[in-house]
Amino acid sequence: MSISVDKVENIFDIIEENQSIEEIGKTIFPKTKDKIPFVETIPWEEPYSEAGQDKRLKYLKNIRKTNMDYISGEKKFDEHEQLKGNIENFIGMAQIPVGIAGPLLINGTQANGDFFIPMATTEGALVASYNRGMKACREAGGISAVCLTEGVQRSPFFKFKNIVEVGFFAQWLVTKLDTFKEICSKSSRFAKLRELRTNAEGNSLIITLEYSTGDASGQNMVTISTNLICEYILKNSPVKPQDWLIESNYSGDKKATAISFSNVRGKKVTAEVVLSRNIIENVLKTTPEGMVGCWRVSTLGAIQSGAIGAQGHVANGLTALFIACGQDVACISESAVGITRMELTKNNELYVSLTLPSLIVGTVGGGTALPTQKECLNILDCYGVGKARKFAEICTSVALAGEISIAAAISAGHFVDAHKKLGR
Amino acid sequence: MSISVDKVENIFDIIEENQSIEEIGKTIFPKTKDKIPFVETIPWEEPYSEAGQDKRLKYLKNIRKTNMDYISGEKKFDEHEQLKGNIENFIGMAQIPVGIAGPLLINGTQANGDFFIPMATTEGALVASYNRGMKACREAGGISAVCLTEGVQRSPFFKFKNIVEVGFFAQWLVTKLDTFKEICSKSSRFAKLRELRTNAEGNSLIITLEYSTGDASGQNMVTISTNLICEYILKNSPVKPQDWLIESNYSGDKKATAISFSNVRGKKVTAEVVLSRNIIENVLKTTPEGMVGCWRVSTLGAIQSGAIGAQGHVANGLTALFIACGQDVACISESAVGITRMELTKNNELYVSLTLPSLIVGTVGGGTALPTQKECLNILDCYGVGKARKFAEICTSVALAGEISIAAAISAGHFVDAHKKLGR
Amino acid sequence: MSISVDKVENIFDIIEENQSIEEIGKTIFPKTKDKIPFVETIPWEEPYSEAGQDKRLKYLKNIRKTNMDYISGEKKFDEHEQLKGNIENFIGMAQIPVGIAGPLLINGTQANGDFFIPMATTEGALVASYNRGMKACREAGGISAVCLTEGVQRSPFFKFKNIVEVGFFAQWLVTKLDTFKEICSKSSRFAKLRELRTNAEGNSLIITLEYSTGDASGQNMVTISTNLICEYILKNSPVKPQDWLIESNYSGDKKATAISFSNVRGKKVTAEVVLSRNIIENVLKTTPEGMVGCWRVSTLGAIQSGAIGAQGHVANGLTALFIACGQDVACISESAVGITRMELTKNNELYVSLTLPSLIVGTVGGGTALPTQKECLNILDCYGVGKARKFAEICTSVALAGEISIAAAISAGHFVDAHKKLGR
Amino acid sequence: MSISVDKVENIFDIIEENQSIEEIGKTIFPKTKDKIPFVETIPWEEPYSEAGQDKRLKYLKNIRKTNMDYISGEKKFDEHEQLKGNIENFIGMAQIPVGIAGPLLINGTQANGDFFIPMATTEGALVASYNRGMKACREAGGISAVCLTEGVQRSPFFKFKNIVEVGFFAQWLVTKLDTFKEICSKSSRFAKLRELRTNAEGNSLIITLEYSTGDASGQNMVTISTNLICEYILKNSPVKPQDWLIESNYSGDKKATAISFSNVRGKKVTAEVVLSRNIIENVLKTTPEGMVGCWRVSTLGAIQSGAIGAQGHVANGLTALFIACGQDVACISESAVGITRMELTKNNELYVSLTLPSLIVGTVGGGTALPTQKECLNILDCYGVGKARKFAEICTSVALAGEISIAAAISAGHFVDAHKKLGR
């Protein structure tokens, strides 16, 4: 049984009837704002030195008109009360090095223009590798990215005496959808209950409540709303469950699962780019054919390894972004599951797409308001309300650039050199 | 075809013949060192305030005789040259709040005694929840943990004209094992080639080279060694491949895969604890039966969601430890896959185990030598050579404590309260 | 994006408002017809002899008032023209031995009463094992079984120039749903288009068309309808695909997939029974605790093996029924995926359920009208229109009886003996 | 821990040192015997009529010098005592129509020459579709097929008090390998214990015993041997398990699992063929590029559906062969899992391979000696001792022909027409 409460608003809904493809293209991907000029003089060449750091900070501050006093270490964290809701038994701050990559040119529905990408990692070569992928994509005119849909789930569990009671209960549930939506809307300004699905197994029933969560990653708000709905159920259901639990471990929280991959969890984003032979040869030092061959091997390797989805190293880029930008890093488990595709176009250019169906991100709540996190989000103009889909499109575009770079490195035989030179 | 080069030394190998179970118990789990007295006065009660932070730091410094000048923010990072191998295009440090949980009492083969656990996270309630699980486990006499085996893989790909050539090639490979081991030993002091497996699919062959990597997580060293071995192969093979790649995406690097879960990737660790009814009622506010019921639902929920393995929220604890301790956080993708089991003993106590077969950790290399990372590893006495298995046992024990705490919270209906009170 | 066209009628829909649980129980599970008296004299004791065969045939003919001239070998197949639609290049008939098990008492929504089950197999001990499980279930008052929902999918693929075109196309598709339903209804009396789902990945889109298929297993009718719909799309879509295929291999046809397991493919049926300690000890020669222990091990074993779902040997019973009853036996791939659960009730009885979410069965079309197949369906009163859900409930109940029997045999240590005695 | 007892003899072992590739090719694939001339006059054109049947039977009898009295219906089954070990409560014979496809030309290590393939099915178009694929492969010079390795597993379960006891037990097990091998060799002439693997999870241990089973599919013989080994363990182990079970559901018996797919279960066979553009255009009515495109979509579709492996409809052909040839049809669950690959060669021909790693087949025991089953095996010259690997190579080649045919049909848009014309 699947009952659509109301449809998650979808990017494609903004299309008006009778628009031409050209008009739609412009509607979906508004004219990319003036690109930040790619300043070759930005001193990437002093990758670790303090002088290099200062020059990069200055450059970024100038372009983005934002402070970076905490990242730079100028200011020391001392607003302890701000930590409430983020940590207990606080003893201090773990410091993770942040490198900057980009600019990454994105033609998204929300993310539009050139972006410098802050990546927090301790893995040498990672920033350099992503940077190279971004360069190739920018020369190709940028990555198109669309946040297709969204939904965060909680899946409470109810056990009854037998199947008959399950049926009776399920039938009753359906009649209460409006009530549940109302309960949800009272529990949070942002959470909206979108859909209720039931999954019967013998005398037990898993209910999946799927919410949109505004610009928060939303796991807490859906938990609180679901709890209130369950309280209502327990009080009002004409048939009393023998047992119930707020979560059946079916929602896919903090783990890679096939259902989150095939449906949605958080945001589902797809992104694409077409790279000319010229770019691939000059920037990536390989050929379209070499990259397609590498992709085929990599996809079959993923299948043979029993992976969920098939991609290269999405986890690398996402994790670096998540740490820098105050995301729930444990959600890398589900967020880094996706599918990369590379194929030759009829003109023998390289078409590349990446789809991430379970990207858990937010631009409010969680760790987003902490000092360095907020600064990193500001570099992306992604702090606060109205920015979550934009951030999701950036995340996916970054990961796509990384997929291109690693496939190029492996197909060209440069994979090892990079790690020898830049890793430890 | 599977050719065991030589067996990964296994913890069970230290058992001598004719030892009694009691003696073996002592051999495997050496007498736990004097426990750190559980000081009730350690001021957990000021969870965010600077005063609370200072008291906790003082307490920890006193117990562990180690500096925490960088975590505390007293010292500012300025050794930029140290960043080489960790980052490019450095712009500064992302700061993630660290909370301390514990003490966690572990009776491991390497990890032995009481440990305070530094956890870097922005998710409220996480540290408190793990802390509660640790308290229950400590009262129960501690968690037994064993690092069972280890192995890090690279899986190069070779394509030939047809199956016949694959067969010829595979046959030749086998005869060159000693050569490959020698190449490996020259490429790194730490990497040891343990096993070579082949996986034929039509005219192509994936070779899996499985290494032990000393105390490093080891992805770079196995890449470098594998590359040298491939160079040897390309130069010397009596049949020339049409195509080859250093990695076929079969090794499971940075992703959850069924084969890493069913074999090993990094370290395979198993841990267990028995909780009395008394502890469960007093510390965890629920019953053994309630927790077993929750586990059953949770395990079936995982199956129904199409997860790999079945566990609750291992990713939460591991990610917090990984960020604090300079691990490759992107490896959460594979490291957080595992299997939790809860069942009643004949005395109606609760038996709990957690097995993590693909835990990618290291105590040298990667981000371990960076300032706050080194400090956090020092809190655990896990910095440097000879500590990786110990750290792996701690990681798994922490995750086990978290599995207990979440199952208790869900079964007792406290899951929501904690997130309401401590989350955001 | 998910657009519910209209809801698959669900068994629970027959519940009327304000009915009590008791009334609902009677509505869902109409009073079980008079049970066939379990005649102990039916000569199971001559399991292979011709005399035994004759007695069993006579007994069955008498009870079911149906012919068994082809199964018995009295009549020889000679209506060759009937084979059209079932085979090409016909050379004769493969003969698979059929054993009879039961009676199996089912309290289903459609299957109601005692059933003798024809099982075609060459695996010794299989019929005997299932028979034992059926005996235990019958003594327990029978198996409750409900066909929860149904749906057969085709998943055509469309590729466009880029994501923008995909969005435009998807948006257009939604407006054409009524048209598609009409096309479907003209293509077949039985197929009804229920739901259309889209799954975008870069510049390509998989459309899932989910149908109900009356009493046919339905793969052919959904293919034909989908083809007509695709033809309409190709002719009328305002944006022309670069490429399209009638099936993207996403529908789960003839393979075990996570999405068929978590949604539905064919019929989704759940069944349950409660076995008293007495029955378990007397009929199954083990204990409820032993069986629950075996189930727990078996479920964890399935997880560790990387299975989809978790069950024991559903494939055995289903395959034997499918061969006997003219089903598409290749669909065992998906049909035998499910989830078995065993747990102690508060009275320490054994609760057992089995849920099969992707059971592909039909009682019209396919091989159902062939001579022995029709006879076997007639034994079950499942030949022809209006019987598919009934047959699905029987299939699941048979499989449930088998799950009970194997868990009992393994927990009691009889598993080997049975195979020694009855196998080869 | 993995202890190789001794290596499963491998086809590649027959290669002698210093042989050239050409010599090896001849060693592995002995010169294909004289092909059966492809007689265009064999009356495929009367696909259902009795006259057509008679002509085909006559043709086959003449070529294969074998009886087909039971398939043809001339003789009626009456040797009831022969049924012992195959069925209980026998009531008669289910009759499944058998069509003949081929000839299929195979250049295997054991299967060598032209084969006519008996397929038992009720699904119209199936035989015709496979036949077409075989025709294309034959014109291309035949399919190369190699049975790479083999192994049938039983996975008993042992539970102990704690991890220490597990370690002690595992250590002891290793020392008893020769004893176990001896026990095995006494239990069966055919079963050979090859390998013992252990899989610890907390206080429990799954042992995987991997056997070769001669020419039987072997599930019964490995059960019996494993039981004897377990009895020895229970009697002699210095540490007594609290609980044990003969099977932990880890062996993959009767289900699709990731570990059987990535290792081996039964036979692992790989097969390949190269089809020229000419053949694809003339026989398959499509293009190499169209088929590669279809394969890519199909592979991504499989990934997105959460399948194990990625193939088209292997289950169809295998099931038809299994029913005809007395195999354990329930094993389609694992046998039909595999990986199909299609790619363009440098000459723009189509390379196709299929690998089936868990093909459970036998040519002795099971249903192989029953009348029609034996006749069908005889058509393939695969009845009895020394034929199992040959039969496995045939099975995989048949499935490969089917993969080609369906991809051609889908890419050419003929998929629907075939089902309309030949299905029901």
PDB file of C-alpha atoms in Angstrom, chain C residues 69 151 288 317 395:
ATOM      1  CA  ASP C  69      -5.825 -39.182 -16.551  1.00  0.00           C
ATOM      2  CA  GLY C 151       1.641  -5.495  -9.566  1.00  0.00           C
ATOM      3  CA  PRO C 288       9.850 -23.792  20.209  1.00  0.00           C
ATOM      4  CA  GLY C 317       8.431 -25.955  -2.366  1.00  0.00           C
ATOM      5  CA  CYS C 395       1.916 -21.163  -2.670  1.00  0.00           C
TER       6      CYS C 395
END
